[in-house]
Coordinates of C-alpha atoms in Angstrom, one line a residue:
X267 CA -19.8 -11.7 6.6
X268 CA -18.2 -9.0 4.7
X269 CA -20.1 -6.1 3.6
X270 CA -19.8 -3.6 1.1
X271 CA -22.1 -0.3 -0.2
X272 CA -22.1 1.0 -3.7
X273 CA -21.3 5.0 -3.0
X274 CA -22.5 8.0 -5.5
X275 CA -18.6 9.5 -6.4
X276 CA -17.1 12.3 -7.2
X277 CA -15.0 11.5 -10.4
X278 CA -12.8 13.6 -12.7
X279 CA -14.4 15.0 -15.6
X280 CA -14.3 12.4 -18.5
X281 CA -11.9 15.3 -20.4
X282 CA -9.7 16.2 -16.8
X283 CA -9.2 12.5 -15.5
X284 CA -5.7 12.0 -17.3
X285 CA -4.2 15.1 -15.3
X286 CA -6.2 14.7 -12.3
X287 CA -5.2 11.4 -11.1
X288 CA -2.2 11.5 -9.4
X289 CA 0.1 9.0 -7.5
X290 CA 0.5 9.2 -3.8
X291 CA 2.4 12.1 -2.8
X292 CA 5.5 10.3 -1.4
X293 CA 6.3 9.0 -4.5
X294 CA 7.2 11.6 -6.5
X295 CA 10.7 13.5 -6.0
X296 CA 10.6 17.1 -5.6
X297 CA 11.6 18.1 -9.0
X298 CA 8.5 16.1 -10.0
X299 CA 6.3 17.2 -7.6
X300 CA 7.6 21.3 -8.7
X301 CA 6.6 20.6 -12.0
X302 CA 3.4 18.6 -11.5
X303 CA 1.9 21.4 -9.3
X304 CA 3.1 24.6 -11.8
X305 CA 2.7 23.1 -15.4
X306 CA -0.6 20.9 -14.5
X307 CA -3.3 23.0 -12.7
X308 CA -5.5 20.0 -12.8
X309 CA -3.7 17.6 -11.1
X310 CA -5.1 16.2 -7.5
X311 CA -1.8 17.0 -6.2
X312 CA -3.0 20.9 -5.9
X313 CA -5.8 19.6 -3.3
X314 CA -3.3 18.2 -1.1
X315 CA -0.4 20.2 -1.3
X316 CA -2.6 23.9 -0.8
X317 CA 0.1 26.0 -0.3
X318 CA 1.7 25.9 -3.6
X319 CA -0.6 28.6 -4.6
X320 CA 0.5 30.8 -1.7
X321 CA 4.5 29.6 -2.1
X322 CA 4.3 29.1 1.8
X323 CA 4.7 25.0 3.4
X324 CA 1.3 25.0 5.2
X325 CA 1.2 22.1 8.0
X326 CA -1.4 21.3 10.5
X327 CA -4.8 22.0 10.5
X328 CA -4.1 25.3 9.0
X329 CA -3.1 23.1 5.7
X330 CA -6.6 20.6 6.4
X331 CA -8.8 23.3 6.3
X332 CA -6.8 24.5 3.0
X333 CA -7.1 20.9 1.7
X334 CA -11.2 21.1 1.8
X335 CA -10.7 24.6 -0.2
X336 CA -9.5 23.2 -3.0
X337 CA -11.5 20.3 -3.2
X338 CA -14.7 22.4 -3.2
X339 CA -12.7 24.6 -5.7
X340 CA -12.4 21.8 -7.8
X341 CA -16.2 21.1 -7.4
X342 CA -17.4 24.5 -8.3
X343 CA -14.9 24.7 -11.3
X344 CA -16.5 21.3 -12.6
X345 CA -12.8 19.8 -12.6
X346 CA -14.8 17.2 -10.2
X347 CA -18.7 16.0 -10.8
X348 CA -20.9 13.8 -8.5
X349 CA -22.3 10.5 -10.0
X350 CA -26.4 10.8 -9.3
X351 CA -26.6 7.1 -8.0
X352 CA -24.9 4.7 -6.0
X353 CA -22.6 2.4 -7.8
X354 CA -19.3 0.1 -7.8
X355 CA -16.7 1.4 -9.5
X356 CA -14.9 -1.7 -11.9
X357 CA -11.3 -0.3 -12.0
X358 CA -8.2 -2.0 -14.5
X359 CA -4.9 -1.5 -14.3
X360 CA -2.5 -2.5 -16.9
X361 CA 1.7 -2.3 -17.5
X362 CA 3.2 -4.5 -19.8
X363 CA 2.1 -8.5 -19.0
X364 CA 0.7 -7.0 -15.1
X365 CA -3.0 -6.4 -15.6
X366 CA -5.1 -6.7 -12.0
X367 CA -9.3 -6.1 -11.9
X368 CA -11.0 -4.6 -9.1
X369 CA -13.4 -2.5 -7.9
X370 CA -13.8 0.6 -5.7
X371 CA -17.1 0.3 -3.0
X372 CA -17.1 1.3 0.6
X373 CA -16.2 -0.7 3.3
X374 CA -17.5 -1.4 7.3
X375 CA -15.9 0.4 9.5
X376 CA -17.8 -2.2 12.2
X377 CA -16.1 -4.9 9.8
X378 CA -12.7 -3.9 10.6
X379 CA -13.4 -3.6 14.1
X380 CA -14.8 -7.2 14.2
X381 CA -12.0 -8.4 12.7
X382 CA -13.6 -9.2 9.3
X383 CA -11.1 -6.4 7.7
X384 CA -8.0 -8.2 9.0
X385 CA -4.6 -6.7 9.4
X386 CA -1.2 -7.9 8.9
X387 CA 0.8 -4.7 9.7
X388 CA 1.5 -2.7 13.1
X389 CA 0.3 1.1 12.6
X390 CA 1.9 3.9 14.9
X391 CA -1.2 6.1 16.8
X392 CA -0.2 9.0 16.2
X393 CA -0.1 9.0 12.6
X394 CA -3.5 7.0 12.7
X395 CA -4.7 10.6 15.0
X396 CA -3.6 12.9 12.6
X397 CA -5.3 11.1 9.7
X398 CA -8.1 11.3 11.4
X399 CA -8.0 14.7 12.0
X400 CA -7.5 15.5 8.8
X401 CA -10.6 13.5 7.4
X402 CA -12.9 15.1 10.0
X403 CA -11.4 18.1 8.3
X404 CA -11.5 17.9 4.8
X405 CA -14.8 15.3 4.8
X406 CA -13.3 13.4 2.2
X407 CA -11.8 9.8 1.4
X408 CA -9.7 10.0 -2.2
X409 CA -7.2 7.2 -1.6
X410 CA -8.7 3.8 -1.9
X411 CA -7.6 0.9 1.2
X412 CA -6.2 -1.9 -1.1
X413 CA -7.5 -5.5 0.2
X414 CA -7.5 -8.6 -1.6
X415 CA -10.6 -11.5 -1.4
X416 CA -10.4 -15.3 -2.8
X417 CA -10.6 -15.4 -6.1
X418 CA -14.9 -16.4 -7.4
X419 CA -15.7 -17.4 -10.5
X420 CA -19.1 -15.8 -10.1
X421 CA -17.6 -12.7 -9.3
X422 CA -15.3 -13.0 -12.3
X423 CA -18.3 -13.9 -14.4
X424 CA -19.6 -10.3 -13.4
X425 CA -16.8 -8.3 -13.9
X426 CA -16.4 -10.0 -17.5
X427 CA -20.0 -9.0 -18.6
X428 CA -19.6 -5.0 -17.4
X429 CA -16.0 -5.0 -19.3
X430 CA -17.6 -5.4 -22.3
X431 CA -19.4 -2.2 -21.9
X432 CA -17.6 1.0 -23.6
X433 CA -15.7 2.0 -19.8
X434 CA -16.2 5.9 -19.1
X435 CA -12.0 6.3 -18.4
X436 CA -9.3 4.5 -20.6
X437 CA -6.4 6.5 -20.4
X438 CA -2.9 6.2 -20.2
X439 CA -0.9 8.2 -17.7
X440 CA 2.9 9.1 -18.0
X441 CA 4.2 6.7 -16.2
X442 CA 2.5 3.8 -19.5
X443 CA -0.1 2.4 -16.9
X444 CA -3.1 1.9 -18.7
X445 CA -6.5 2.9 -16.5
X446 CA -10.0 1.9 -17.3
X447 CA -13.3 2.1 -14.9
X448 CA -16.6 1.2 -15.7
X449 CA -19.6 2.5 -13.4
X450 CA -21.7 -0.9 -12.2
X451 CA -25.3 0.7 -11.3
X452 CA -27.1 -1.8 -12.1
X453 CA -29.5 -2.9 -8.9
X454 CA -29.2 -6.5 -10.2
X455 CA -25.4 -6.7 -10.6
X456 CA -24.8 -4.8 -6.9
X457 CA -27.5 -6.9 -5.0
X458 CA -25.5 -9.8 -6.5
X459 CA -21.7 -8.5 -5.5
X460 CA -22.8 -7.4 -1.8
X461 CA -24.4 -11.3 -1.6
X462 CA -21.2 -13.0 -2.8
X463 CA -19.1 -10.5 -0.2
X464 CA -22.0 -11.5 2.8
X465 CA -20.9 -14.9 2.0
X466 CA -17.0 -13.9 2.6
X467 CA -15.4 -14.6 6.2
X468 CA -12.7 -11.9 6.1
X469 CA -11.0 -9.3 3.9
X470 CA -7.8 -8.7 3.8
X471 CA -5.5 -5.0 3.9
X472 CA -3.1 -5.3 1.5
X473 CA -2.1 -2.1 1.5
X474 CA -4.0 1.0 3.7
X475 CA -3.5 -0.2 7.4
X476 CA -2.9 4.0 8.6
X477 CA -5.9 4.9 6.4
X478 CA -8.0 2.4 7.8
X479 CA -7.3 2.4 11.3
X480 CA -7.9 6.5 10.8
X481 CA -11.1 5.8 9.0
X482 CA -12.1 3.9 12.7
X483 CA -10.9 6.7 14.5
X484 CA -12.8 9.4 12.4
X485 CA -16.2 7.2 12.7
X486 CA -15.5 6.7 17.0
X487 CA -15.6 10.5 16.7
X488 CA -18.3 11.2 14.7
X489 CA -20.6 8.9 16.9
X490 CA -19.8 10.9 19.6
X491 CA -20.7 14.0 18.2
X492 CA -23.8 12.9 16.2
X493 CA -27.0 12.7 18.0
X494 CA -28.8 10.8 16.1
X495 CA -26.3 7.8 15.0
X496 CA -27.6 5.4 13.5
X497 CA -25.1 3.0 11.9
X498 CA -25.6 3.7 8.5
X499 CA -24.1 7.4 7.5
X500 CA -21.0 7.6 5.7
X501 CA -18.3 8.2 8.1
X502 CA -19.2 4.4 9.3
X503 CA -17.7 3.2 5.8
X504 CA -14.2 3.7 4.0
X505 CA -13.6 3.5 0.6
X506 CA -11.2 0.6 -0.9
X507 CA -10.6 -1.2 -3.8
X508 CA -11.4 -4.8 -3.4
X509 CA -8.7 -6.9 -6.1
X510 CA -9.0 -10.9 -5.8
X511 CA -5.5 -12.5 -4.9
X512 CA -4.6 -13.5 -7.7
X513 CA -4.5 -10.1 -9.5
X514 CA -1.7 -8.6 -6.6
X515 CA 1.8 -8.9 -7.0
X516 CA 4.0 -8.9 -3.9
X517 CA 7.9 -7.9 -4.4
X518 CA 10.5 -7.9 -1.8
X519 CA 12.6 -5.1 0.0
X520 CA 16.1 -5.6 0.4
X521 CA 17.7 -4.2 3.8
X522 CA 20.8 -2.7 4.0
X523 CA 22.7 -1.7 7.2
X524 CA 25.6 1.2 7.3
X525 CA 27.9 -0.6 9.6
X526 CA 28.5 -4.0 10.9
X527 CA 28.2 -3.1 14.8
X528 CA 32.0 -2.8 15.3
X529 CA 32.5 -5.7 13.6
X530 CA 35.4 -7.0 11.5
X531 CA 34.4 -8.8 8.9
X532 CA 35.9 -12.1 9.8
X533 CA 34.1 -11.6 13.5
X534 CA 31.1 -10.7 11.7
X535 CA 31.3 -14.1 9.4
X536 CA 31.9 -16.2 12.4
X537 CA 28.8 -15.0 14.1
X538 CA 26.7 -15.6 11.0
X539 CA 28.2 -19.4 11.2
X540 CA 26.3 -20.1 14.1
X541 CA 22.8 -19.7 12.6
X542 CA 24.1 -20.2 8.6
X543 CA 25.9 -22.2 6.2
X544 CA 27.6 -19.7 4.2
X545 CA 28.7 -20.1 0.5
X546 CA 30.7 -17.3 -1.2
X547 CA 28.9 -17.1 -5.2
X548 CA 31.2 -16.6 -7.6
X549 CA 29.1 -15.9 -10.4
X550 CA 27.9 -12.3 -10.1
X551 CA 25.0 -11.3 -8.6
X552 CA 23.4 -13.7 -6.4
X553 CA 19.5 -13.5 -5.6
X554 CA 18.0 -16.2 -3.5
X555 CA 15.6 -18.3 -4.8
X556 CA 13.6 -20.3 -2.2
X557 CA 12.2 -19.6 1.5
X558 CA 14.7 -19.3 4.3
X559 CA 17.8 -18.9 1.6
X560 CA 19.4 -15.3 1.7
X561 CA 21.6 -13.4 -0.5
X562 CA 24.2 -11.3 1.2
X563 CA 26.5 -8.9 -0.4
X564 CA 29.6 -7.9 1.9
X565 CA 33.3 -6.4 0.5
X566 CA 32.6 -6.9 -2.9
X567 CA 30.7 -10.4 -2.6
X568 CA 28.0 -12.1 -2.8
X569 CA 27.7 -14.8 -0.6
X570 CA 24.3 -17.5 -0.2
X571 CA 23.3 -17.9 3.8
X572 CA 20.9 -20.9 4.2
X573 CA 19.7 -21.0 7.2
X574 CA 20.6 -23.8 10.0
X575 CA 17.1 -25.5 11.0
X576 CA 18.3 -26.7 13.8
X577 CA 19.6 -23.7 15.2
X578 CA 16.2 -21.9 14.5
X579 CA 12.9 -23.0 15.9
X580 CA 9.7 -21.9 13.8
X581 CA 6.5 -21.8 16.8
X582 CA 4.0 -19.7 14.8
X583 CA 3.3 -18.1 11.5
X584 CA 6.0 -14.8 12.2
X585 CA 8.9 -17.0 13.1
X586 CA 8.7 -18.8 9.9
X587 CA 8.3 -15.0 7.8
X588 CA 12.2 -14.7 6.0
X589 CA 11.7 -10.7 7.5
X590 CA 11.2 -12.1 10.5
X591 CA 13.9 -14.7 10.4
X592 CA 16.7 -12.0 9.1
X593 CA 15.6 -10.0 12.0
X594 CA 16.0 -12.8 15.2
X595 CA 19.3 -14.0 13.8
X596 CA 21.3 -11.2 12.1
X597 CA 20.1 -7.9 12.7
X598 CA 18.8 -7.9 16.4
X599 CA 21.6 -9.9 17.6
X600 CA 24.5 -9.0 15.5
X601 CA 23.8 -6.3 13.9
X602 CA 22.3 -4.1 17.0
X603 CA 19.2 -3.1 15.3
X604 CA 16.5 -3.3 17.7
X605 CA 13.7 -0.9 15.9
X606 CA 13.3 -1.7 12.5
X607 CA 10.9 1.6 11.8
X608 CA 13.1 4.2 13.3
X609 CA 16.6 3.3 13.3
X610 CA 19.0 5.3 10.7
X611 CA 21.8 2.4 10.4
X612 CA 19.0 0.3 8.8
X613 CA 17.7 1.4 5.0
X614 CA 15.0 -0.4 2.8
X615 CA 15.2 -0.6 -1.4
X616 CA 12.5 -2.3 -3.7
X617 CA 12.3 -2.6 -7.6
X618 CA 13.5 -4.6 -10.3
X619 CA 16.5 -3.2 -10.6
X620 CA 17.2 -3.3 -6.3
X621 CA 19.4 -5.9 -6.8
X622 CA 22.2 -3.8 -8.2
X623 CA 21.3 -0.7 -6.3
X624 CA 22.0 -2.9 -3.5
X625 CA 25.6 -3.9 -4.6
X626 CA 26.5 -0.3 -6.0
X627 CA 25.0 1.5 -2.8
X628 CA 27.6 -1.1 -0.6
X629 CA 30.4 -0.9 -3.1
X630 CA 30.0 3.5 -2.6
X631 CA 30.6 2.4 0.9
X632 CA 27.0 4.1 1.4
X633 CA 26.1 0.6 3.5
X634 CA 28.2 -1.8 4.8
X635 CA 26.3 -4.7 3.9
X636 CA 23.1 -5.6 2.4
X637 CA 20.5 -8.4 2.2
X638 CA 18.4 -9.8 -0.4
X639 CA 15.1 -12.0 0.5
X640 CA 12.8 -13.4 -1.5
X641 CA 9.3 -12.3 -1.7
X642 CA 6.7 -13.3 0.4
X643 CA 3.6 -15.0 -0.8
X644 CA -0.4 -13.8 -0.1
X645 CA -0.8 -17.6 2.1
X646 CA 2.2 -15.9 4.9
X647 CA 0.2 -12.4 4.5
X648 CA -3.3 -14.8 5.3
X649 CA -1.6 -17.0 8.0
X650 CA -0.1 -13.6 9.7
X651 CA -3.9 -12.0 9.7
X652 CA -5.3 -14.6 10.2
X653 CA -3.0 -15.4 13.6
X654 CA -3.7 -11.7 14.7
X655 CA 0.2 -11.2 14.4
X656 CA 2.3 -8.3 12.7
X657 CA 4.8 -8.6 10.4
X658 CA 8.2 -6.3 10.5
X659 CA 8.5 -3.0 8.9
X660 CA 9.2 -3.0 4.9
X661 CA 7.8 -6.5 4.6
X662 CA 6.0 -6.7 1.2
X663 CA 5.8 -4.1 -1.9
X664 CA 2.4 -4.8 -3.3
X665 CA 1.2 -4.0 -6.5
X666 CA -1.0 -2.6 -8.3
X667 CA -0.5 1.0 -6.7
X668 CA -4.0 3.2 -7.1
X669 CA -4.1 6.6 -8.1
X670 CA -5.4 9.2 -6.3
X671 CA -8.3 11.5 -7.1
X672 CA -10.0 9.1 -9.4
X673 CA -13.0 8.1 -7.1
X674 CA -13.7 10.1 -3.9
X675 CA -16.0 8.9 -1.3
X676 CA -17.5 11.7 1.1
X677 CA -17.6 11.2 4.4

């Protein structure tokens, strides 16, 4: 049983919400970020970068405390205004022929830790602390968890009927996403959603695992503190923006090493042998096509590796993952790479265009040799949830990305 709340917001004033909402912060380069934060006084990225307006890098809890500053700023300045009831939050997001539907509403806390929120990806406890921290801080949630739900027709029947309301955001942002939202308040329509999502066995993180595992932490921490706990305050939800399967898109990374662990590469050919048939392409670039086939680029090649069966046993969900697979058989063994997270001979690229960053990056002599995997699928991200196993590192690239700053929930 999955269950979800409706949430009052704080939104963006109808007029502000095109230079409010912001990506997340580690997508933007410097440059961007420089002229974002002195030519756009609106933008969210002001709230969580404070220190801009003192031209000091502020860290710690020195920056948190900052942080809640100029989100109250924000309030006071009517930059931000609170929705008077609870609702859902319909949210569209549309590039091109990619168009994905969901909606923003808070999630258990006590789901997640019942294993109704499933995960799929390891997080590392001391970045989950420091979230934490900062949430207890600031009081605020303005980055949605994305997690994906089977696709209902009933549900789908809803969400038809409110788009044909007049949406109170259509804008398009810089970057030619289009974003609408549409505020469900209706009593009806809500009883209905959280009665669909009660009928639900599991949810599933697509993208959020550090924010959600914080959000645990925070509400572990706030029971502690608050005498009279009852379950049902704020800080025992998150927020997130529930998106049925089929609306996400999943694109690969590529991996790319810097050196071939003292290998020639004759010596490092013949290892590959043992676990692959190898096939030089002739034709250009070479991207693999199907599960368990990999494209390798090396001296100025392409070459197809598919992989020996009977060399490889698959005994659970993870051994059969193509991240997995490149891992146990070339990088671990071969290549030396034993921590995929932290070591610097290892480097991950995504985007349509990887393909040939890939070659170019080797052919710089950047990387010694790279890989290129196809992607993998929402039933692999089920079955590794599902198993209570963890996938490696740089795994999936899922889309749509959320903005930030366009619905905040308050803790």
């Amino acid at each position: 049983m999955a269950r979800i709340k409706p949430f009052k917001a704080i939104r963006p004033a109808q007029d502000k919400v095109a230079f409010v909402a912001s990506k997340s912060y580690e997508e933007y380069s410097k440059n961007e970020l420089k002229s974002i934060l002195k030519y756009n006084p609106f933008s969210f990225l002001h709230i969580i970068n404070p220190g801009f307006k003192f031209h000091k890098n502020i860290t710690g809890k020195e920056r948190f405390a900052l942080v809640r500053n100029r989100y109250l700023e924000f309030l006071e300045e009517h930059v931000f205004v609170k929705d008077g009831e609870a609702s859902f939050y319909l949210y569209q997001i549309a590039k091109g022929d990619f168009k994905s539907l969901g909606f923003f509403c808070a999630c258990s806390v006590e789901d997640y830790r019942k294993d109704v929120i499933k995960k799929h990806e390891d997080t590392i406890h001391r970045r989950e602390q420091l979230f934490a921290d900062y949430l207890y801080t600031v009081g605020f949630n303005a980055e949605p968890v994305l997690m994906t739900y089977a696709d209902d027709s009933s549900i789908s029947h809803l969400f038809q009927q409110e788009t044909k309301h007049k949406p109170v955001y259509d804008f398009t942002s810089t970057d030619k996403v289009n974003h609408r939202l549409w505020r469900i308040s209706s009593k009806e329509v809500i009883s209905e959603l959280k009665s669909i999502f009660e009928g639900m066995d599991a949810l599933y993180i697509a993208d959020g695992h550090h924010r959600s595992a914080s959000s645990n932490l925070l509400a572990q921490k706030m029971e502690t503190e608050d005498a009279k706990h009852t379950g049902n305050e704020p800080y025992n939800y998150f927020m997130a923006c529930l998106i049925p399967e089929s609306h996400i898109k999943i694109y690969e990374f590529n991996r790319m090493v810097r050196d071939l662990n003292g290998l020639s590469k004759e010596e490092f050919l013949i290892k590959l042998d043992a676990s692959f048939r190898i096939e030089k392409k002739e034709d250009g670039l070479y991207k693999p096509t199907k599960k368990h086939h990999f494209s390798m680029y090396l001296d100025g090649e392409f070459y197809s590796l598919y992989l020996r069966k009977t060399k490889y046993q698959f005994t659970d969900a993870l051994s059969q993952l193509d991240t997995q697979i490149l891992y146990k058989t070339i990088l671990e063994p071969i290549l030396g790479i034993h921590d995929l997270r932290n070591d610097k001979r290892i480097f991950y690229g995504f985007g349509k265009h990887n393909l040939i960053k890939m070659k170019d990056s080797v052919d710089k002599g950047q990387f010694a040799v790279g890989f290129s995997l196809v992607p993998i699928t929402m039933e692999e991200i089920k079955s590794i949830a599902d198993a209570g196993l963890v996938m490696p590192p740089k795994s999936t690239y899922i889309e749509p990305k959320l903005r930030s700053g366009l619905t905040i929930y308050e803790l």
